[in-house]
Amino acid sequence: MVNDYRLMWESMGLDLEAHDQLLQALPPLYGEVYLNQQNRPDGMEYFDFVVNEIHGLRIQELQEHKGRGGKVIGTFCVFVPEEIVRAAGGICIGLCSGIEIGAAQAEKVLPRNICPLIKSFMGFKLSRICPYFESCDMVVGETTCDGKKKAFEILNDYVPVHVMEVPQMKREKDRFLWRSEVQDFLARVEESTGNTVTVESLQRSIKEINGKRRVLLRMAGLRKMKPAPISGKDSLLIEQIAMYDDVERFTAKVGELCDELEIRVEEGKGVHEQGAPRIIVTGTPMAIPNWKVPHIIESSGAVIVAEELCTGMRYFENTVPEDGESIEQMVDFIAERYLGINCACFTPNEGRLEKLVQLAAKYEADGIVYCSLAFCDPYLVEANRVEKALKEHGIPLLKIETDYGQEDTGQLKTRIEAFLEMIR
Ligand code: BJ8
């Protein structure tokens, strides 16, 4: 099978040597972070399988889709409406960028001191190492932060990029702009796929993507229970896989897992020791395989009960109304739903502060860990507003700034352990 995959990777133009190195790095890391956990739900077997096949089966599915004339569209932000891509018969893939790779290549076109997520996606593309990236017929960028916005101009030299202008405020005129951006995106997707989005296809796709979001919300709801029936690391993995797995299969598998978690809740079966501090993680997205901070938190005796992240709650907390009757009305609904995302690129971003306070109460959290990638101005600066709001409500906070390297692991562990000790 691996040999078949090698032929596939070769035919896609991957740098096989560099790709081998990447694939060799993943299993030991996964084994240490994931497979060593105690008391994992049986339903995690599917997600272990997906990771095991990360550059295999799913890539094969994408290639088969392309072989039938289908298109693959890559994204880097949860602001890109996947409902529209799906309604046009395309497959929408969240490109991960969660590992330091191809940095030397990336630094040929980018400054050294830039957010690791941006450096990572440029490195992936320039070193031809990611079969997801190489499957993309088009990549969608956005104007959320300056680094990404300018990097997409460069990326466009290597793959067609469509940039959506995400407003930075949420006034009526910003809503108007965003609606027109969603409308333009629909036209661009139709052009790229060669398919027309119809009322029926968009209605269906909205329902299917809502289904995916709802099942993730169901899983999130079960994590409110004491003891939590699933670890934060496993939940994060599922939220990461949500970005690229087959929508129907993924929804069904998370549903099966939730059935099992409900039984665990009834039986009072949890994944952690009694009295373990309950933590919410917030900040910049944690793309596969960036599990560093959650792993430190949970291996220090705490349990993560929610992620106020784009690889978390911000991805699934809102759905699109399903009663739209025309394309125009559904575009409005979609635009409105997406503008509800509380990204730090907005000013002000009160919604995020309110959400964090609410989450802390609903999930009975003992503390919040604010984790920002280095050089990410929006999240690093917004930490001040978050700190102020949480202080007013007496919610303990730990702020962390890190990157994809492992050099700071010891130091982070010391700080996280001290924080847990303080809130215990
Ligand atoms: S909606 S959080 S996925 S933009 S970490 S590249 S912001 S410098 S990723 Fe994000 Fe969309 Fe917002 Fe979510 Fe820039 Fe910060 Fe890097 Fe970032």
CSV table of C-alpha atoms and ligand atoms in Angstrom, one decimal:
chain,number,residue,atom,x,y,z
A,1,MET,CA,0.0,0.0,0.0
A,2,VAL,CA,2.8,2.4,1.0
A,3,ASN,CA,4.4,1.7,-2.4
A,4,ASP,CA,1.1,2.6,-4.1
A,5,TYR,CA,1.1,5.8,-2.1
A,6,ARG,CA,4.7,6.5,-3.1
A,7,LEU,CA,3.7,6.3,-6.8
A,8,MET,CA,0.9,8.7,-6.1
A,9,TRP,CA,3.1,11.2,-4.2
A,10,GLU,CA,5.6,11.0,-7.0
A,11,SER,CA,3.0,11.7,-9.6
A,12,MET,CA,1.9,14.7,-7.6
A,13,GLY,CA,5.4,16.2,-7.8
A,14,LEU,CA,6.3,15.8,-4.1
A,15,ASP,CA,9.9,16.0,-2.9
A,16,LEU,CA,9.9,12.4,-1.8
A,17,GLU,CA,13.0,12.6,0.4
A,18,ALA,CA,11.8,15.6,2.4
A,19,HIS,CA,8.3,14.0,2.5
A,20,ASP,CA,9.8,10.8,4.0
A,21,GLN,CA,11.4,12.8,6.8
A,22,LEU,CA,8.1,14.5,7.6
A,23,LEU,CA,6.3,11.2,7.7
A,24,GLN,CA,8.9,9.7,9.9
A,25,ALA,CA,8.6,12.5,12.4
A,26,LEU,CA,4.9,12.0,13.0
A,27,PRO,CA,4.5,8.4,14.5
A,28,PRO,CA,6.8,8.9,17.5
A,29,LEU,CA,5.2,12.2,18.3
A,30,TYR,CA,1.7,10.8,17.9
A,31,GLY,CA,2.6,7.8,20.0
A,32,GLU,CA,3.9,9.9,22.8
A,33,VAL,CA,1.2,12.5,22.8
A,34,TYR,CA,-1.9,10.4,21.9
A,35,LEU,CA,-1.4,6.6,22.3
A,36,ASN,CA,0.1,6.9,25.8
A,37,GLN,CA,-3.1,8.4,27.2
A,38,GLN,CA,-5.1,6.3,29.7
A,39,ASN,CA,-8.7,5.5,29.4
A,40,ARG,CA,-9.3,6.7,25.8
A,41,PRO,CA,-12.7,6.1,24.3
A,42,ASP,CA,-12.8,3.2,21.8
A,43,GLY,CA,-14.3,5.7,19.3
A,44,MET,CA,-10.8,7.3,19.0
A,45,GLU,CA,-9.8,4.3,16.9
A,46,TYR,CA,-11.2,6.0,13.7
A,47,PHE,CA,-9.3,9.2,14.4
A,48,ASP,CA,-6.0,7.3,15.0
A,49,PHE,CA,-6.6,5.6,11.7
A,50,VAL,CA,-7.1,9.0,10.0
A,51,VAL,CA,-3.8,10.2,11.4
A,52,ASN,CA,-2.1,7.0,10.4
A,53,GLU,CA,-3.4,7.5,6.9
A,54,ILE,CA,-2.8,11.3,6.9
A,55,HIS,CA,-1.0,11.3,3.6
A,56,GLY,CA,-2.5,8.1,2.3
A,57,LEU,CA,-6.2,7.3,2.1
A,58,ARG,CA,-7.5,10.9,2.2
A,59,ILE,CA,-5.1,12.0,-0.5
A,60,GLN,CA,-6.1,9.1,-2.6
A,61,GLU,CA,-9.7,10.2,-2.2
A,62,LEU,CA,-8.8,13.7,-3.3
A,63,GLN,CA,-6.9,12.4,-6.3
A,64,GLU,CA,-9.9,10.2,-7.3
A,65,HIS,CA,-12.1,13.2,-7.0
A,66,LYS,CA,-9.8,15.2,-9.2
A,67,GLY,CA,-9.6,12.3,-11.6
A,68,ARG,CA,-13.4,12.7,-12.0
A,69,GLY,CA,-12.9,16.3,-12.9
A,70,GLY,CA,-13.6,17.6,-9.3
A,71,LYS,CA,-11.6,20.5,-7.8
A,72,VAL,CA,-9.9,20.8,-4.4
A,73,ILE,CA,-9.8,24.2,-2.7
A,74,GLY,CA,-7.4,24.9,0.2
A,75,THR,CA,-8.0,27.3,3.0
A,76,PHE,CA,-6.1,28.8,6.0
A,77,CYS,CA,-8.9,30.4,7.9
A,78,VAL,CA,-12.3,29.5,9.3
A,79,PHE,CA,-13.8,32.6,7.6
A,80,VAL,CA,-13.8,30.8,4.2
A,81,PRO,CA,-17.4,29.5,3.6
A,82,GLU,CA,-17.0,25.8,2.9
A,83,GLU,CA,-20.7,25.4,2.3
A,84,ILE,CA,-20.2,27.2,-1.0
A,85,VAL,CA,-17.2,25.0,-2.1
A,86,ARG,CA,-19.3,21.9,-1.4
A,87,ALA,CA,-22.4,23.3,-3.1
A,88,ALA,CA,-20.3,23.6,-6.3
A,89,GLY,CA,-19.1,20.0,-6.1
A,90,GLY,CA,-15.6,21.0,-4.8
A,91,ILE,CA,-13.8,19.6,-1.7
A,92,CYS,CA,-12.7,22.2,0.8
A,93,ILE,CA,-9.5,21.4,2.7
A,94,GLY,CA,-8.0,23.3,5.7
A,95,LEU,CA,-4.3,23.4,5.1
A,96,CYS,CA,-2.6,22.7,8.4
A,97,SER,CA,0.6,24.6,8.8
A,98,GLY,CA,1.2,23.4,12.4
A,99,ILE,CA,4.8,22.3,12.1
A,100,GLU,CA,8.1,24.0,11.4
A,101,ILE,CA,9.0,22.8,8.0
A,102,GLY,CA,10.8,24.2,5.0
A,103,ALA,CA,11.8,27.2,7.1
A,104,ALA,CA,15.0,27.8,5.0
A,105,GLN,CA,12.9,27.9,1.8
A,106,ALA,CA,10.2,30.1,3.4
A,107,GLU,CA,12.9,32.6,4.6
A,108,LYS,CA,13.9,33.1,1.0
A,109,VAL,CA,10.6,34.9,0.4
A,110,LEU,CA,9.5,35.9,3.9
A,111,PRO,CA,11.2,37.8,6.8
A,112,ARG,CA,12.7,35.6,9.5
A,113,ASN,CA,10.6,37.1,12.3
A,114,ILE,CA,7.1,36.2,11.2
A,115,CYS,CA,4.3,34.1,12.6
A,116,PRO,CA,5.2,30.4,12.5
A,117,LEU,CA,1.9,29.6,10.9
A,118,ILE,CA,2.6,31.8,7.9
A,119,LYS,CA,6.2,30.6,7.6
A,120,SER,CA,5.0,27.0,7.8
A,121,PHE,CA,2.5,27.3,5.0
A,122,MET,CA,5.0,29.0,2.8
A,123,GLY,CA,7.6,26.4,3.7
A,124,PHE,CA,5.2,23.6,2.9
A,125,LYS,CA,4.5,25.0,-0.5
A,126,LEU,CA,8.0,25.9,-1.5
A,127,SER,CA,9.5,22.6,-0.4
A,128,ARG,CA,6.7,20.6,-2.1
A,129,ILE,CA,6.1,18.4,0.9
A,130,CYS,CA,2.4,18.5,1.6
A,131,PRO,CA,0.2,16.4,-0.6
A,132,TYR,CA,-2.9,18.4,0.5
A,133,PHE,CA,-1.3,21.6,-0.8
A,134,GLU,CA,-0.2,19.9,-4.0
A,135,SER,CA,-3.8,18.6,-4.5
A,136,CYS,CA,-5.2,22.2,-4.4
A,137,ASP,CA,-6.5,23.7,-7.6
A,138,MET,CA,-6.9,27.0,-5.8
A,139,VAL,CA,-6.1,28.4,-2.4
A,140,VAL,CA,-8.3,30.9,-0.6
A,141,GLY,CA,-6.6,33.6,1.4
A,142,GLU,CA,-8.0,36.4,3.6
A,143,THR,CA,-7.1,39.8,4.9
A,144,THR,CA,-7.4,38.8,8.5
A,145,CYS,CA,-3.8,39.8,9.5
A,146,ASP,CA,-1.1,41.8,7.8
A,147,GLY,CA,1.4,38.9,7.6
A,148,LYS,CA,-1.1,36.5,5.9
A,149,LYS,CA,-2.5,39.2,3.6
A,150,LYS,CA,1.0,40.0,2.2
A,151,ALA,CA,2.1,36.4,2.2
A,152,PHE,CA,-0.8,35.5,-0.1
A,153,GLU,CA,0.6,37.8,-2.8
A,154,ILE,CA,3.8,35.7,-2.7
A,155,LEU,CA,1.9,32.4,-2.6
A,156,ASN,CA,0.0,33.4,-5.7
A,157,ASP,CA,3.3,32.9,-7.6
A,158,TYR,CA,3.1,29.2,-6.9
A,159,VAL,CA,-0.6,28.4,-6.8
A,160,PRO,CA,-3.7,30.4,-7.8
A,161,VAL,CA,-4.9,32.3,-4.7
A,162,HIS,CA,-8.3,34.0,-4.3
A,163,VAL,CA,-8.2,36.5,-1.4
A,164,MET,CA,-11.4,37.4,0.5
A,165,GLU,CA,-11.4,40.8,2.2
A,166,VAL,CA,-12.5,40.1,5.8
A,167,PRO,CA,-13.5,43.4,7.4
A,168,GLN,CA,-11.9,44.5,10.7
A,169,MET,CA,-15.1,45.8,12.3
A,170,LYS,CA,-18.7,44.6,12.4
A,171,ARG,CA,-20.7,47.7,11.5
A,172,GLU,CA,-23.5,47.6,8.9
A,173,LYS,CA,-21.1,48.8,6.1
A,174,ASP,CA,-18.7,46.1,7.1
A,175,ARG,CA,-21.5,43.5,6.9
A,176,PHE,CA,-22.3,44.9,3.4
A,177,LEU,CA,-18.7,44.5,2.3
A,178,TRP,CA,-18.5,41.0,3.7
A,179,ARG,CA,-21.7,39.9,2.0
A,180,SER,CA,-20.3,41.1,-1.3
A,181,GLU,CA,-17.1,39.2,-0.7
A,182,VAL,CA,-19.1,36.0,-0.1
A,183,GLN,CA,-21.0,36.6,-3.3
A,184,ASP,CA,-17.8,37.1,-5.2
A,185,PHE,CA,-16.3,34.0,-3.7
A,186,LEU,CA,-19.3,32.0,-4.9
A,187,ALA,CA,-18.7,33.3,-8.4
A,188,ARG,CA,-15.0,32.5,-8.2
A,189,VAL,CA,-15.7,29.0,-6.9
A,190,GLU,CA,-18.2,28.4,-9.8
A,191,GLU,CA,-15.5,29.5,-12.2
A,192,SER,CA,-12.9,27.3,-10.7
A,193,THR,CA,-15.1,24.2,-10.5
A,194,GLY,CA,-17.0,24.8,-13.7
A,195,ASN,CA,-20.2,24.0,-11.8
A,196,THR,CA,-23.1,26.2,-10.9
A,197,VAL,CA,-24.3,26.5,-7.4
A,198,THR,CA,-28.0,25.9,-7.3
A,199,VAL,CA,-30.6,26.6,-4.7
A,200,GLU,CA,-30.8,22.8,-4.0
A,201,SER,CA,-27.1,22.2,-3.9
A,202,LEU,CA,-26.5,25.1,-1.5
A,203,GLN,CA,-29.5,24.1,0.7
A,204,ARG,CA,-28.1,20.6,0.9
A,205,SER,CA,-24.5,21.7,1.6
A,206,ILE,CA,-25.6,24.1,4.4
A,207,LYS,CA,-27.4,21.2,6.0
A,208,GLU,CA,-24.4,18.9,5.7
A,209,ILE,CA,-21.9,21.4,7.1
A,210,ASN,CA,-24.3,22.3,9.9
A,211,GLY,CA,-24.5,18.6,10.6
A,212,LYS,CA,-20.7,18.5,11.1
A,213,ARG,CA,-20.8,21.5,13.3
A,214,ARG,CA,-23.7,20.2,15.4
A,215,VAL,CA,-22.0,16.9,16.1
A,216,LEU,CA,-18.9,18.8,17.3
A,217,LEU,CA,-21.2,20.9,19.4
A,218,ARG,CA,-22.6,17.7,20.9
A,219,MET,CA,-19.2,16.5,21.8
A,220,ALA,CA,-18.4,19.9,23.3
A,221,GLY,CA,-21.5,19.7,25.4
A,222,LEU,CA,-20.4,16.3,26.8
A,223,ARG,CA,-17.2,17.9,28.0
A,224,LYS,CA,-19.1,20.1,30.4
A,225,MET,CA,-19.7,16.9,32.5
A,226,LYS,CA,-17.6,16.0,35.6
A,227,PRO,CA,-15.5,14.0,35.1
A,228,ALA,CA,-14.9,15.0,31.4
A,229,PRO,CA,-15.4,11.8,29.3
A,230,ILE,CA,-12.7,12.7,26.7
A,231,SER,CA,-9.4,14.4,26.9
A,232,GLY,CA,-8.8,17.9,25.5
A,233,LYS,CA,-6.0,16.4,23.3
A,234,ASP,CA,-8.4,13.9,21.7
A,235,SER,CA,-11.0,16.6,21.3
A,236,LEU,CA,-8.5,18.9,19.6
A,237,LEU,CA,-7.4,16.2,17.3
A,238,ILE,CA,-11.0,15.7,16.2
A,239,GLU,CA,-11.4,19.4,15.7
A,240,GLN,CA,-8.3,19.5,13.6
A,241,ILE,CA,-9.4,16.5,11.5
A,242,ALA,CA,-12.8,18.3,10.9
A,243,MET,CA,-10.9,20.6,8.6
A,244,TYR,CA,-10.0,18.0,6.0
A,245,ASP,CA,-11.9,14.7,6.4
A,246,ASP,CA,-14.8,13.6,4.3
A,247,VAL,CA,-17.8,15.5,5.8
A,248,GLU,CA,-20.4,12.7,6.0
A,249,ARG,CA,-18.0,10.0,7.3
A,250,PHE,CA,-16.5,12.4,9.8
A,251,THR,CA,-20.0,13.5,11.1
A,252,ALA,CA,-21.0,9.8,11.5
A,253,LYS,CA,-17.8,8.9,13.3
A,254,VAL,CA,-18.0,11.8,15.8
A,255,GLY,CA,-21.7,10.9,16.3
A,256,GLU,CA,-20.7,7.3,17.2
A,257,LEU,CA,-18.0,8.6,19.5
A,258,CYS,CA,-20.6,10.9,21.2
A,259,ASP,CA,-22.9,7.9,21.8
A,260,GLU,CA,-20.0,6.2,23.6
A,261,LEU,CA,-19.2,9.4,25.6
A,262,GLU,CA,-22.9,9.6,26.7
A,263,ILE,CA,-22.6,6.1,28.2
A,264,ARG,CA,-19.4,7.2,29.9
A,265,VAL,CA,-21.1,10.2,31.4
A,266,GLU,CA,-24.0,8.0,32.7
A,267,GLU,CA,-21.4,5.6,34.2
A,268,GLY,CA,-19.4,8.5,35.7
A,269,LYS,CA,-16.3,7.4,33.7
A,270,GLY,CA,-13.7,10.1,33.0
A,271,VAL,CA,-10.3,10.4,31.5
A,272,HIS,CA,-8.6,12.1,34.4
A,273,GLU,CA,-8.1,11.9,38.2
A,274,GLN,CA,-10.7,13.3,40.5
A,275,GLY,CA,-10.2,16.9,41.2
A,276,ALA,CA,-8.1,17.6,38.1
A,277,PRO,CA,-8.1,21.3,37.3
A,278,ARG,CA,-10.4,22.1,34.4
A,279,ILE,CA,-8.8,24.3,31.8
A,280,ILE,CA,-10.0,26.3,28.8
A,281,VAL,CA,-7.4,27.0,26.1
A,282,THR,CA,-7.8,30.2,24.0
A,283,GLY,CA,-5.7,32.0,21.4
A,284,THR,CA,-4.3,31.3,18.0
A,285,PRO,CA,-5.3,28.2,16.1
A,286,MET,CA,-3.5,24.9,16.8
A,287,ALA,CA,-3.0,23.2,13.5
A,288,ILE,CA,-2.0,19.5,13.2
A,289,PRO,CA,0.5,18.5,14.6
A,290,ASN,CA,0.8,21.4,17.0
A,291,TRP,CA,-0.2,19.6,20.2
A,292,LYS,CA,2.6,21.0,22.4
A,293,VAL,CA,0.8,23.1,24.9
A,294,PRO,CA,-2.3,20.8,25.3
A,295,HIS,CA,0.1,17.9,25.9
A,296,ILE,CA,1.9,19.8,28.6
A,297,ILE,CA,-1.3,20.9,30.3
A,298,GLU,CA,-2.8,17.4,30.4
A,299,SER,CA,0.4,15.6,31.2
A,300,SER,CA,0.7,17.9,34.2
A,301,GLY,CA,-2.6,16.5,35.7
A,302,ALA,CA,-5.2,19.0,34.3
A,303,VAL,CA,-7.9,18.4,31.8
A,304,ILE,CA,-8.8,20.7,29.0
A,305,VAL,CA,-12.6,21.1,28.7
A,306,ALA,CA,-12.9,23.5,25.8
A,307,GLU,CA,-10.9,25.3,23.1
A,308,GLU,CA,-11.8,28.9,22.3
A,309,LEU,CA,-9.8,28.5,19.1
A,310,CYS,CA,-10.5,28.3,15.4
A,311,THR,CA,-9.4,24.7,15.7
A,312,GLY,CA,-12.2,24.5,18.3
A,313,MET,CA,-15.3,26.3,19.3
A,314,ARG,CA,-15.0,29.2,16.8
A,315,TYR,CA,-15.3,26.7,14.1
A,316,PHE,CA,-18.6,25.0,15.1
A,317,GLU,CA,-20.4,27.2,17.7
A,318,ASN,CA,-22.7,28.8,15.0
A,319,THR,CA,-24.7,27.3,12.2
A,320,VAL,CA,-26.3,28.7,9.1
A,321,PRO,CA,-30.1,28.9,9.1
A,322,GLU,CA,-31.5,26.1,6.9
A,323,ASP,CA,-34.6,27.8,5.6
A,324,GLY,CA,-33.0,30.0,2.9
A,325,GLU,CA,-35.1,29.9,-0.3
A,326,SER,CA,-32.9,31.7,-2.8
A,327,ILE,CA,-29.1,31.9,-3.4
A,328,GLU,CA,-29.2,35.5,-2.4
A,329,GLN,CA,-30.9,34.8,0.9
A,330,MET,CA,-28.5,31.9,1.7
A,331,VAL,CA,-25.5,34.0,0.9
A,332,ASP,CA,-26.8,36.5,3.4
A,333,PHE,CA,-27.3,33.8,6.0
A,334,ILE,CA,-23.8,32.4,5.3
A,335,ALA,CA,-22.2,35.9,5.5
A,336,GLU,CA,-23.9,36.6,8.8
A,337,ARG,CA,-22.9,33.3,10.3
A,338,TYR,CA,-19.3,33.8,9.4
A,339,LEU,CA,-19.2,37.4,10.7
A,340,GLY,CA,-20.1,36.0,14.1
A,341,ILE,CA,-16.6,34.5,14.4
A,342,ASN,CA,-14.7,36.3,17.1
A,343,CYS,CA,-11.2,36.6,15.5
A,344,ALA,CA,-8.7,39.0,17.1
A,345,CYS,CA,-8.4,40.7,13.7
A,346,PHE,CA,-11.6,42.6,14.7
A,347,THR,CA,-11.7,45.8,16.7
A,348,PRO,CA,-13.2,45.9,19.1
A,349,ASN,CA,-13.7,42.1,19.8
A,350,GLU,CA,-16.0,42.2,22.7
A,351,GLY,CA,-17.7,39.0,21.6
A,352,ARG,CA,-14.6,37.0,22.4
A,353,LEU,CA,-14.3,38.5,25.9
A,354,GLU,CA,-18.0,37.8,26.6
A,355,LYS,CA,-17.6,34.3,25.2
A,356,LEU,CA,-14.6,33.4,27.4
A,357,VAL,CA,-16.4,34.5,30.6
A,358,GLN,CA,-19.5,32.5,29.6
A,359,LEU,CA,-17.4,29.5,28.7
A,360,ALA,CA,-15.6,29.6,32.0
A,361,ALA,CA,-18.9,29.5,33.8
A,362,LYS,CA,-20.6,26.8,31.6
A,363,TYR,CA,-17.7,24.5,31.7
A,364,GLU,CA,-16.9,25.1,35.3
A,365,ALA,CA,-13.3,26.0,34.3
A,366,ASP,CA,-10.7,26.6,37.0
A,367,GLY,CA,-8.5,28.6,34.7
A,368,ILE,CA,-7.8,29.7,31.2
A,369,VAL,CA,-4.5,29.3,29.3
A,370,TYR,CA,-4.0,31.9,26.6
A,371,CYS,CA,-1.7,30.5,24.0
A,372,SER,CA,-0.4,32.8,21.2
A,373,LEU,CA,2.0,32.1,18.4
A,374,ALA,CA,5.0,34.3,18.4
A,375,PHE,CA,4.8,37.4,16.3
A,376,CYS,CA,1.0,37.2,16.1
A,377,ASP,CA,0.1,40.8,16.9
A,378,PRO,CA,-3.7,40.5,16.9
A,379,TYR,CA,-3.7,37.8,19.6
A,380,LEU,CA,-0.7,39.0,21.6
A,381,VAL,CA,-2.2,42.5,21.9
A,382,GLU,CA,-5.7,41.3,22.5
A,383,ALA,CA,-4.4,39.3,25.5
A,384,ASN,CA,-4.5,42.6,27.5
A,385,ARG,CA,-8.3,43.0,26.9
A,386,VAL,CA,-8.9,39.3,27.8
A,387,GLU,CA,-6.8,39.6,30.9
A,388,LYS,CA,-8.8,42.6,32.0
A,389,ALA,CA,-12.2,41.0,31.4
A,390,LEU,CA,-11.2,37.8,33.1
A,391,LYS,CA,-9.8,39.6,36.1
A,392,GLU,CA,-13.1,41.4,36.6
A,393,HIS,CA,-14.7,38.0,36.9
A,394,GLY,CA,-12.0,36.4,39.0
A,395,ILE,CA,-11.0,33.9,36.4
A,396,PRO,CA,-7.3,32.9,36.6
A,397,LEU,CA,-5.3,33.3,33.4
A,398,LEU,CA,-1.9,32.1,32.2
A,399,LYS,CA,-0.5,33.8,29.1
A,400,ILE,CA,1.9,31.9,26.9
A,401,GLU,CA,3.8,32.9,23.7
A,402,THR,CA,5.4,30.1,21.8
A,403,ASP,CA,6.2,28.7,18.4
A,404,TYR,CA,6.4,25.2,16.7
A,405,GLY,CA,9.9,24.4,18.2
A,406,GLN,CA,10.4,22.2,21.2
A,407,GLU,CA,13.1,24.3,22.9
A,408,ASP,CA,10.8,26.0,25.3
A,409,THR,CA,9.0,22.8,26.4
A,410,GLY,CA,10.8,22.6,29.8
A,411,GLN,CA,10.1,26.3,30.6
A,412,LEU,CA,6.5,26.0,29.5
A,413,LYS,CA,6.0,22.9,31.7
A,414,THR,CA,7.4,24.8,34.7
A,415,ARG,CA,5.1,27.7,34.2
A,416,ILE,CA,2.0,25.6,33.5
A,417,GLU,CA,2.7,23.4,36.6
A,418,ALA,CA,3.0,26.5,38.8
A,419,PHE,CA,-0.3,27.8,37.3
A,420,LEU,CA,-2.1,24.6,38.0
A,421,GLU,CA,-0.7,24.5,41.5
A,422,MET,CA,-2.0,28.0,42.1
A,423,ILE,CA,-5.5,27.2,41.0
A,424,ARG,CA,-5.9,23.8,42.5
B,1,BJ8,S1,-10.4,33.5,12.1
B,1,BJ8,S2,-7.6,33.2,14.2
B,1,BJ8,S3,-8.1,31.1,11.4
B,1,BJ8,S4,-7.3,34.6,10.9
B,1,BJ8,S5,-1.5,33.2,14.1
B,1,BJ8,S6,-1.6,33.9,10.7
B,1,BJ8,S7,-3.7,35.8,12.9
B,1,BJ8,S8,-0.2,36.3,12.8
B,1,BJ8,S9,-4.6,32.4,12.1
B,1,BJ8,FE1,-6.8,32.8,12.2
B,1,BJ8,FE2,-8.9,33.0,10.6
B,1,BJ8,FE3,-8.6,34.6,12.7
B,1,BJ8,FE4,-9.1,32.1,13.1
B,1,BJ8,FE5,-2.0,36.0,11.5
B,1,BJ8,FE6,-1.8,35.5,14.1
B,1,BJ8,FE7,-0.3,34.1,12.4
B,1,BJ8,FE8,-3.0,33.8,12.5
